[in-house]
Coordinates of C-alpha atoms and ligand atoms in Angstrom, one line a residue:
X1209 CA 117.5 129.9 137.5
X1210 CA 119.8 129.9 134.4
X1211 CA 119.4 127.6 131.7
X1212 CA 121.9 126.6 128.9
X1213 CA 120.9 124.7 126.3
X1214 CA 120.5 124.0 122.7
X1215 CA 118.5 126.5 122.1
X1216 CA 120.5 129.1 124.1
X1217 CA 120.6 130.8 127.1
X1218 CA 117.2 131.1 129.7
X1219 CA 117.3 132.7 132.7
X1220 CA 115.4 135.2 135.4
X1221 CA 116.7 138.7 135.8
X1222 CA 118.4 139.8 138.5
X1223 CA 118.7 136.7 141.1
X1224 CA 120.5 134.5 137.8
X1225 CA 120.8 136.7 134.7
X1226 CA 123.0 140.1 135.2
X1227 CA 124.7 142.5 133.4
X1228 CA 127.9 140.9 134.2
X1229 CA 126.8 137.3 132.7
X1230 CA 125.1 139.1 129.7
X1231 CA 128.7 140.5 128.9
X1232 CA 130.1 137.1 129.6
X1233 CA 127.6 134.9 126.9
X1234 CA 128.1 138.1 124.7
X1235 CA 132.0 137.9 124.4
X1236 CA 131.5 134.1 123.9
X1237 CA 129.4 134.6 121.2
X1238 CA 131.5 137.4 119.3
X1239 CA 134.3 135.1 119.7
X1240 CA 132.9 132.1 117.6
X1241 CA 131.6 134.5 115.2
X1242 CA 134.8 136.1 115.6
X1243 CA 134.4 138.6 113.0
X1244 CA 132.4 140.7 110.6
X1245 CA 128.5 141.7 111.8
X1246 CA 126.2 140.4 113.7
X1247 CA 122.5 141.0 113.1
X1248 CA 120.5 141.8 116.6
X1249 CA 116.8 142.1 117.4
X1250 CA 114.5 141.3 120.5
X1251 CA 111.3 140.6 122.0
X1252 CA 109.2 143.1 123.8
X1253 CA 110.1 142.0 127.5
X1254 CA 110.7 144.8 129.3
X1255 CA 114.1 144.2 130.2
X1256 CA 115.1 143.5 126.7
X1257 CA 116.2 146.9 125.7
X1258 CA 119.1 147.2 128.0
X1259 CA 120.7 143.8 127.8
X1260 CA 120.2 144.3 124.0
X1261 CA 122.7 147.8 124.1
X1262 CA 124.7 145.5 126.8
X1263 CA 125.3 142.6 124.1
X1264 CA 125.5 144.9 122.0
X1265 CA 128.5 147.1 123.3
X1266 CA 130.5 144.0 124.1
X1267 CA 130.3 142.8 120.4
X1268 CA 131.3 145.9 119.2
X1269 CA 134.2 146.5 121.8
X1270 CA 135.5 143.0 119.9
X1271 CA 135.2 144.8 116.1
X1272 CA 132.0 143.2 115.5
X1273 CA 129.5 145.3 113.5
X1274 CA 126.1 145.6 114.7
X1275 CA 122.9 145.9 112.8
X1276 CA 119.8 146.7 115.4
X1277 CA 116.8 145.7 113.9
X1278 CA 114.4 146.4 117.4
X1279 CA 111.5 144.7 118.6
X1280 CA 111.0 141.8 116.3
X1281 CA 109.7 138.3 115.6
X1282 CA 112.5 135.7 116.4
X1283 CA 112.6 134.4 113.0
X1284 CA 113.0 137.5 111.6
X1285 CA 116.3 137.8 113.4
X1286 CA 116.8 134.8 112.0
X1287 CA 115.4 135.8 108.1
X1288 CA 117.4 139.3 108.3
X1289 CA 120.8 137.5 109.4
X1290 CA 120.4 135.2 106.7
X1291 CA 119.4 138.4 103.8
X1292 CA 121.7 140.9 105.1
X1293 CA 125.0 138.5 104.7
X1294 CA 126.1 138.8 108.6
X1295 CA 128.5 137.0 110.0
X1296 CA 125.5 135.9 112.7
X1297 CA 122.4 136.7 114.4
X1298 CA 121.6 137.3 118.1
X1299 CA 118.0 137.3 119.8
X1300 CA 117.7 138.8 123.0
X1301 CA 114.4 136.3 124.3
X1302 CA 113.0 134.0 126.3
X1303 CA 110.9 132.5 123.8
X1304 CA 107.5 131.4 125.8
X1305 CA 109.0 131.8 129.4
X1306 CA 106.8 133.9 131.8
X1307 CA 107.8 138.0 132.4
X1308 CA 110.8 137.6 134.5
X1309 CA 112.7 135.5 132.3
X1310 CA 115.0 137.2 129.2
X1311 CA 117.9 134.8 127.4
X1312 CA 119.9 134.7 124.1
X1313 CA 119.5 132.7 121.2
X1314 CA 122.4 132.2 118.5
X1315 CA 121.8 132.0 114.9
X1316 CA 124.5 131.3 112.1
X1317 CA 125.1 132.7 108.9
X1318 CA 122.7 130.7 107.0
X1319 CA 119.3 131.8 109.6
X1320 CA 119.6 128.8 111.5
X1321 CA 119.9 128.3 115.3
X1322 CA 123.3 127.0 116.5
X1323 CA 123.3 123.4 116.9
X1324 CA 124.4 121.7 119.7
X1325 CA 127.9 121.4 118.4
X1326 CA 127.9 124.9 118.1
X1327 CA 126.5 126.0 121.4
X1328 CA 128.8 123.9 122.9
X1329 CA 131.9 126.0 121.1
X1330 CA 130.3 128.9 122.3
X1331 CA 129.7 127.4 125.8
X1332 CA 133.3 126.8 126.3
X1333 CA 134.3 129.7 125.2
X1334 CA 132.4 131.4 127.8
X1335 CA 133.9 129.2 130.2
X1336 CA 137.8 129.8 129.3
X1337 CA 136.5 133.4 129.6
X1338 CA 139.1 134.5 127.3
X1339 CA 137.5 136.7 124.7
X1340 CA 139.7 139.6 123.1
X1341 CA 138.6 143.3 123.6
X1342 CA 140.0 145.8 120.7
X1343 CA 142.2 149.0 121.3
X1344 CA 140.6 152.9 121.0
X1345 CA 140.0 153.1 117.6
X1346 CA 138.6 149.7 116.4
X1347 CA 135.5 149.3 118.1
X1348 CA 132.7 147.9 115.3
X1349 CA 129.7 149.9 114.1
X1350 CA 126.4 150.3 115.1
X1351 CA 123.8 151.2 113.4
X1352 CA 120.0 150.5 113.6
X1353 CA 118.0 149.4 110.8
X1354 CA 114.4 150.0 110.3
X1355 CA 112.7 148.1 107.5
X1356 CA 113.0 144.5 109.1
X1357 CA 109.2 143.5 109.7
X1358 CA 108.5 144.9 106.1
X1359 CA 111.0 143.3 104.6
X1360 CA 110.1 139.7 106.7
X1361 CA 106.3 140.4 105.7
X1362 CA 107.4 141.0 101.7
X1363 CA 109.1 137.4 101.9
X1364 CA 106.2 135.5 103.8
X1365 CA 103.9 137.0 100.9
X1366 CA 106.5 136.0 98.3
X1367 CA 106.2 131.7 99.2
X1368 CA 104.7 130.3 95.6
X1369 CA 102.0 128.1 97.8
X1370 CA 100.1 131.8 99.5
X1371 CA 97.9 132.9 97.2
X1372 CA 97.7 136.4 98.0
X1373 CA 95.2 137.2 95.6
X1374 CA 92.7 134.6 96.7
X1375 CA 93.2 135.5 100.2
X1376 CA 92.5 139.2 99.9
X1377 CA 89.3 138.8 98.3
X1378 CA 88.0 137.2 101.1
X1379 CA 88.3 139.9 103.3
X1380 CA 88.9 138.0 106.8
X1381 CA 87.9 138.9 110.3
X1382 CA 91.3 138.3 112.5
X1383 CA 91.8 138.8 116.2
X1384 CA 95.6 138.7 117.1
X1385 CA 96.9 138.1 120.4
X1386 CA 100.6 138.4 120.6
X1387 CA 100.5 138.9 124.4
X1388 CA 102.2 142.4 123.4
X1389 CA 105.2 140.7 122.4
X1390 CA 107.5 140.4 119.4
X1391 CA 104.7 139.7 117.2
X1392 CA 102.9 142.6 118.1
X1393 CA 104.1 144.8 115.1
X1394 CA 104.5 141.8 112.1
X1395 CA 101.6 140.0 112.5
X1396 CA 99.1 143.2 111.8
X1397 CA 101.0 144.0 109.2
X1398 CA 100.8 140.7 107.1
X1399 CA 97.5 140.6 107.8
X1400 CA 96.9 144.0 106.5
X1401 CA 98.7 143.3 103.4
X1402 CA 96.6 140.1 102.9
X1403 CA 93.3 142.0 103.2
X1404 CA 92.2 140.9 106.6
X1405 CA 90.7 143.2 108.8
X1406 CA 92.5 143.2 111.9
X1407 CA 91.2 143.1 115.7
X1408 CA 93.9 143.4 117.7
X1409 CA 94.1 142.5 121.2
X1410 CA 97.2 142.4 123.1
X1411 CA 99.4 144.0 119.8
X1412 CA 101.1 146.7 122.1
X1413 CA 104.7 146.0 122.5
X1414 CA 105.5 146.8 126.1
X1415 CA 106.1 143.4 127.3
X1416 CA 103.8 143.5 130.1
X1417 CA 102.0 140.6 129.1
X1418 CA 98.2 140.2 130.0
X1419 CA 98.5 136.7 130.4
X1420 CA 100.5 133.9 130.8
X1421 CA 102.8 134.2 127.3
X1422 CA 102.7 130.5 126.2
X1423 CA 99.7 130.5 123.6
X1424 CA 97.8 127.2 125.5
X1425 CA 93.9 127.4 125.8
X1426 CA 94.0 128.0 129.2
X1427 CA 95.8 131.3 128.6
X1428 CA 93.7 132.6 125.5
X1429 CA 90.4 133.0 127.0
X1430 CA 90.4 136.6 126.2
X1431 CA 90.6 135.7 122.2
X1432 CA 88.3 132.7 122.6
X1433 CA 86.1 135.5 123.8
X1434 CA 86.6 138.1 121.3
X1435 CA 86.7 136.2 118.0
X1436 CA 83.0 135.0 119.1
X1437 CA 81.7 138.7 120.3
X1438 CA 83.7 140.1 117.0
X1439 CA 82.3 137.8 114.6
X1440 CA 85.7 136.7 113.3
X1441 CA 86.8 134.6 111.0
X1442 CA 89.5 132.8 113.0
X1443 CA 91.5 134.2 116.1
X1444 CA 95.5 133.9 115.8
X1445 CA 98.0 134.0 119.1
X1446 CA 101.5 133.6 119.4
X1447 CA 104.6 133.5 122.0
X1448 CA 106.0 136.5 122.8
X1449 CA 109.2 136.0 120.5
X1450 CA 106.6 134.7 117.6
X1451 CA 107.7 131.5 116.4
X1452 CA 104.8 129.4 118.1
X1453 CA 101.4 130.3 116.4
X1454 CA 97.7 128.8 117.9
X1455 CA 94.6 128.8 116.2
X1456 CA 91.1 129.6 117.4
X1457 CA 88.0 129.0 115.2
X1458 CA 85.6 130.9 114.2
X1459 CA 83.0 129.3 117.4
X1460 CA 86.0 130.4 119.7
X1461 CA 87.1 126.9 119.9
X1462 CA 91.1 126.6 120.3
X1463 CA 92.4 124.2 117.8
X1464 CA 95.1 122.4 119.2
X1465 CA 98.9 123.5 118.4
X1466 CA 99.4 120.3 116.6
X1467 CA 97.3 121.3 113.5
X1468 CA 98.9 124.5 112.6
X1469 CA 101.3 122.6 111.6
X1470 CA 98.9 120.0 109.7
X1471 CA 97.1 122.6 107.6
X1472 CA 100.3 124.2 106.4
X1473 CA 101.1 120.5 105.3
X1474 CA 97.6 120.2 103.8
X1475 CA 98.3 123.8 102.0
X1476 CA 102.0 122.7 100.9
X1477 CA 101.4 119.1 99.9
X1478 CA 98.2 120.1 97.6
X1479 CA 100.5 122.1 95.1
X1480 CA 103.5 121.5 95.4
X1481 CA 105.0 120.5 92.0
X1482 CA 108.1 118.5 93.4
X1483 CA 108.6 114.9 92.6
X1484 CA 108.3 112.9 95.8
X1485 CA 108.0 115.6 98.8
X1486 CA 109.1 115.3 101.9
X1487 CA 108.2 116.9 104.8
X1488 CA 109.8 116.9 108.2
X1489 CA 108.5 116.8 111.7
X1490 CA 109.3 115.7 114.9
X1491 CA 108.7 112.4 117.0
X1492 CA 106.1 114.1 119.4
X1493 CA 103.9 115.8 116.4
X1494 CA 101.0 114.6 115.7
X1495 CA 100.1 111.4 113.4
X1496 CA 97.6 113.8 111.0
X1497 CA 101.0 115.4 109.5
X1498 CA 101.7 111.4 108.8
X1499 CA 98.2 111.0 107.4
X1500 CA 98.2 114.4 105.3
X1501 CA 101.9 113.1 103.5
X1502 CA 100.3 109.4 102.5
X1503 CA 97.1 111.8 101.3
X1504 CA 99.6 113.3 98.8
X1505 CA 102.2 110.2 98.3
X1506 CA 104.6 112.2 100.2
X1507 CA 107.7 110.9 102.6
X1508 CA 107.3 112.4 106.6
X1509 CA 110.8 112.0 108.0
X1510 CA 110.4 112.3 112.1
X1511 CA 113.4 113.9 113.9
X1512 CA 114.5 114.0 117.7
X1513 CA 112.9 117.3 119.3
X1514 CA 114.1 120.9 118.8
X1515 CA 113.5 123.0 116.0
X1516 CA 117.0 122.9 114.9
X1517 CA 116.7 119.1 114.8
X1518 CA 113.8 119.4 112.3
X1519 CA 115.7 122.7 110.2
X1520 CA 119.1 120.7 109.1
X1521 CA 116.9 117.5 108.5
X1522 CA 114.9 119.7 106.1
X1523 CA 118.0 121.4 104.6
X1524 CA 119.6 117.8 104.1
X1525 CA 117.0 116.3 102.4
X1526 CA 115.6 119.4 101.0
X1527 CA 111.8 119.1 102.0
X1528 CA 108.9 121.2 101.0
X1529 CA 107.5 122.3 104.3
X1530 CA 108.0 121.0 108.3
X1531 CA 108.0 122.2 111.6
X1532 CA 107.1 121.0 115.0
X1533 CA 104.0 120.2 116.4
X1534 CA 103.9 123.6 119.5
X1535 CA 102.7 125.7 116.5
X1536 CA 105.6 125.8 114.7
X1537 CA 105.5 125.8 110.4
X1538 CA 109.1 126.1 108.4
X1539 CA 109.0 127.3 105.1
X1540 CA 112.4 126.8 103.2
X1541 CA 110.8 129.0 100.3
X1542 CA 110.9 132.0 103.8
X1543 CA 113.9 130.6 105.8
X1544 CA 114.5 127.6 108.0
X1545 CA 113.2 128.7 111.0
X1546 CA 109.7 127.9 112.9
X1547 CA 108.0 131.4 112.2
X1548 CA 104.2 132.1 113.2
X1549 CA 104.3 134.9 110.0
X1550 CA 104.4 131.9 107.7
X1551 CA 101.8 129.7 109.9
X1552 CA 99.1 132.7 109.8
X1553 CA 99.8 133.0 106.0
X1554 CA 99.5 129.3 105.7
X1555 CA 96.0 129.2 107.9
X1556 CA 94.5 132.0 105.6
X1557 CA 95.4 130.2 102.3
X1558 CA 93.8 127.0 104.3
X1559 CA 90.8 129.1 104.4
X1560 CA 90.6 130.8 101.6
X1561 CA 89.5 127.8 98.9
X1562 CA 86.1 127.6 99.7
X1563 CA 83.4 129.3 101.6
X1564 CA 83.6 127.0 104.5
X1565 CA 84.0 128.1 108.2
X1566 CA 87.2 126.8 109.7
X1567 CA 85.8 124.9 112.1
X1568 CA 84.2 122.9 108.9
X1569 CA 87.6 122.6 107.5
X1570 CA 89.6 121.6 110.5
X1571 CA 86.8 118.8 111.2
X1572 CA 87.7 117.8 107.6
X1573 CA 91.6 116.8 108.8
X1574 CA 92.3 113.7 110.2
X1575 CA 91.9 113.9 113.8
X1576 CA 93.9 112.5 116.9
X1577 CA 94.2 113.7 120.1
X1578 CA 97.1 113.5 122.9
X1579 CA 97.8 113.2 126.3
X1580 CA 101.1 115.0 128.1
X1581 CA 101.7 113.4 131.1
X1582 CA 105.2 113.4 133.3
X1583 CA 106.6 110.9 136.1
X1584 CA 108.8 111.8 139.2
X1585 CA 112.0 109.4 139.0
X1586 CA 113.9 110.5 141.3
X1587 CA 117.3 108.1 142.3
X1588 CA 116.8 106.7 139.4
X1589 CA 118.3 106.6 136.4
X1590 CA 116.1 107.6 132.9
X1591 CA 118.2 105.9 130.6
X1592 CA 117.6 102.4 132.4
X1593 CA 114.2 103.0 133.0
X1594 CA 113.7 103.6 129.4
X1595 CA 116.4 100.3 127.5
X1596 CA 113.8 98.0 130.5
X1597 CA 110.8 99.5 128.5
X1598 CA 112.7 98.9 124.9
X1599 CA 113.5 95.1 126.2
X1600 CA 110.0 94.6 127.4
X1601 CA 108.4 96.3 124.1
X1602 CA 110.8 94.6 121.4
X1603 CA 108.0 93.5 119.5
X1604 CA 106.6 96.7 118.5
X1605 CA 107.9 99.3 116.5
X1606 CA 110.6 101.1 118.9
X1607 CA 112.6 104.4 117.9
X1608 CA 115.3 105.4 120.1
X1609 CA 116.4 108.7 118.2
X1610 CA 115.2 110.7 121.1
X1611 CA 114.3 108.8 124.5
X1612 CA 112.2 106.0 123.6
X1613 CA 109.0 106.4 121.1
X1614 CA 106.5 103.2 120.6
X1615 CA 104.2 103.3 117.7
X1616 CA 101.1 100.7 117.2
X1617 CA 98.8 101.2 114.0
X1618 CA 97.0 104.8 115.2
X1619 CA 98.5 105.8 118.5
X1620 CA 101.8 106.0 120.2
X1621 CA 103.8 106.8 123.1
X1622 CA 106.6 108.8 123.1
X1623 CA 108.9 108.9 126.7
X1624 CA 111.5 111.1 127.4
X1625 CA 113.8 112.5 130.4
X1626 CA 114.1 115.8 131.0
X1627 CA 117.3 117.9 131.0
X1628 CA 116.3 120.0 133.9
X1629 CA 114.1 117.8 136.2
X1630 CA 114.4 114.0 137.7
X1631 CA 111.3 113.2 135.6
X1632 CA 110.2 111.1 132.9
X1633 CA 107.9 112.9 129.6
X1634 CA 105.0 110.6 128.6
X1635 CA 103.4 111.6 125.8
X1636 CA 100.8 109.7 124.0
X1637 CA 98.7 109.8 120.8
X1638 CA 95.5 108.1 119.9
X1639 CA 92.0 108.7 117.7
X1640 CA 90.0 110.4 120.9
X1641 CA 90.9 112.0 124.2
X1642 CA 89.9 109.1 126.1
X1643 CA 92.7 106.5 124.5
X1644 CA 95.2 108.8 124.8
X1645 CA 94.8 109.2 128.0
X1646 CA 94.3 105.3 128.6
X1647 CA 97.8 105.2 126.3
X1648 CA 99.7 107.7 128.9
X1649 CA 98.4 105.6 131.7
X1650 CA 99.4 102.4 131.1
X1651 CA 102.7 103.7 130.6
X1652 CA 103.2 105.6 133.7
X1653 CA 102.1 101.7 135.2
X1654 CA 104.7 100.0 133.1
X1655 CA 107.3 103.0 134.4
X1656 CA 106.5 102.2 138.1
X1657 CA 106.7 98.9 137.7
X1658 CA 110.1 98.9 136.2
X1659 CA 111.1 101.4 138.9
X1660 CA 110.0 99.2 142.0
X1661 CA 111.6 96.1 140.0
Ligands
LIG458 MG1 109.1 131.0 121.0

């Protein structure tokens, strides 16, 4: 299966992704950049290396200059493109997709993904199939570049709202499990540097991961286990390109994606000296980001889903902090990019005011819980399905940004298609498991009802 979308190019190696389509994206690519250099970097997987030299010779047979920075975070791709002045950035990933899977993901000049606009350029370039290949003589450079972790870790420690200090004299006990991916290298090292002392599982970066990648509870039982045995402070995971970053308590307990997100808002909002803040999130994030802002007399501005959705919505309206509720926290004082290096930072100044465990603290936040439930509709067309529910629902408080999302006092549901699948999303919000749940079911009802109509 191959997979283009906003956020790039998916795919399985061998049966969809080959050398020959590799070259083909590549040459796309170096044609809407069409000139200057192009920062490139990695996960782990194991196939990454090669179609890494492989985008890498193309760009370069088109005059493009390449800076290899290796196996690396995605956002620091993203943070080195931006620093180094290149003309744009390429990361050879498949972000949270299982071991056969490898892709590309375009960044621009500033550190931010394409947008859609933009992929859609690139897109039809690849299409026409007519990119330009240079004469003996002026092929770009290579070169590979070492220092890009340090230099990603020095501007995490750099945001005015980590307290390094304060965090070092606590001394924390951190297990990391970066599924020996991207993070495997960056996340020990900030830790180091913040005075942690670090238990790391998983942190070889071979990309054979030892579980399934994505960081859900059901596929972190190993750090559940440790940080209890260990005696830790708090357990950290991420995906294997590192943008994504879960949370497990001290107990072992896994806090839910949502409130990474939520305590870098707590640990944003509390200091920040700007006049009326605004932070930005998505429609699907939890309503605790909406209840932190209103804490602080701050404005939370909800986007359509994507992380480049929520990165030009914070650039336009210049907000302190945002991200997306899957674990990912955007700094603008870092870079505009969902990084799990600026989440873990985030967490340990979260934890690092008072002597609290952080399974006190997160108990502390306001607390909803969701339910992510999906519908076959097969024959049927989402967008009707969906202006029915709108009709039927007029009453309440409707937002059609991005499917359809209906919001009562302290739940909602959010429903969208997919771009990949005849299904419907149904995702729901409430103050305990149980409502949300009751929340998602009612609306799978009212879904069936409107498709037998
Ligand atoms: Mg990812």
């Amino acid at each position: 299966m191959l997979i283009e979308s906003i956020s790039g190019i998916r795919a399985t190696i061998g049966d969809s992704l080959t050398p020959a389509k590799v070259v083909e994206y590549a040459a796309a690519f170096g044609q809407w950049a069409e000139k200057g250099s192009i920062v490139l970097g990695r996960d782990s997987r194991v196939s990454g290396k090669v179609i890494s030299d492989i985008a890498a010779r193309t760009l370069q047979w088109m005059g493009l200059d390449l800076i290899d920075i290796g196996i690396v975070p995605t956002p620091t791709v993203q943070l080195m493109t931006e620093k180094l002045g290149a003309r744009a950035g390429l990361a050879v990933t498949a972000s949270h997709n299982p071991f056969p899977w490898n892709g590309l993901k375009f960044i621009e000049k500033t550190g931010l993904f394409l947008d859609a606009e933009q992929v859609a350029a690139v897109l039809k370039n690849k299409k026409a199939g007519k990119a330009l290949f240079k004469a003996a003589g002026e092929f770009g450079e290579y070169r590979f570049k070492e220092d890009a972790i340090d230099r990603h870790v020095e501007n995490v420690l750099s945001i005015p709202y980590i307290d390094v200090k304060a965090i070092r004299a606590r001394k924390f006990r951190v297990v990391i499990d970066a599924v020996n991916g991207g993070g495997s290298l960056a996340l020990p090292a900030l830790l180091e540097k913040l005075g942690c002392k670090v238990i790391k599982l998983h942190c070889s970066p071979d990309g054979y991961f030892p579980h399934t990648p994505e960081p859900l509870p059901e596929n972190l039982t190993d750090l559940m286990k440790t940080v209890k045995e260990e005696k830790a402070d708090l357990g950290l995971a991420v995906d294997p390109d590192a943008d994504r970053l879960a949370v497990v308590d001290e107990k072992g307990n896994y806090l839910s994606e949502e409130y990474t997100l939520v305590m870098a808002a707590e640990v944003v909002l509390s200091q920040t000296q700007v006049k009326d803040p605004i932070i930005v999130t998505n429609l699907s994030t939890t309503l605790a980001v909406s209840r932190i802002a209103e804490k602080y007399g701050a404005a939370c501005l909800r986007t359509a889903i994507g992380e480049i959705n929520v990165a030009k919505k914070m650039k336009e309206v210049a907000a302190v902090i945002g991200g997306e509720g899957n674990g990912g926290v955007i700094s603008p004082d870092s870079h505009l990019g969902r990084d799990s290096l600026v989440g873990a930072a985030m967490v340990l100044h979260f934890l690092a005011g008072d002597k609290r465990p952080l399974s006190e603290k997160y108990a502390a936040l306001p607390q909803y819980r969701m339910a992510k439930k999906k519908i076959g509709i097969a024959g049927k067309d989402p967008d009707a399905i969906l202006t029915a529910l709108k009709l039927k629902f007029a009453a309440e408080d409707c937002n059609t940004v991005d499917g359809l999302k209906i919001s009562f006092p302290e739940s909602w549901v959010h429903m969208r298609k997919s771009n990949t699948e005849p299904i419907l999303r149904v995702y729901s919000e409430a103050a305990d498991s149980e409502a949300a749940n009751a929340l998602g079911e009612r609306f799978l009802d009212e879904i069936k009802n409107i498709m037998e109509q």
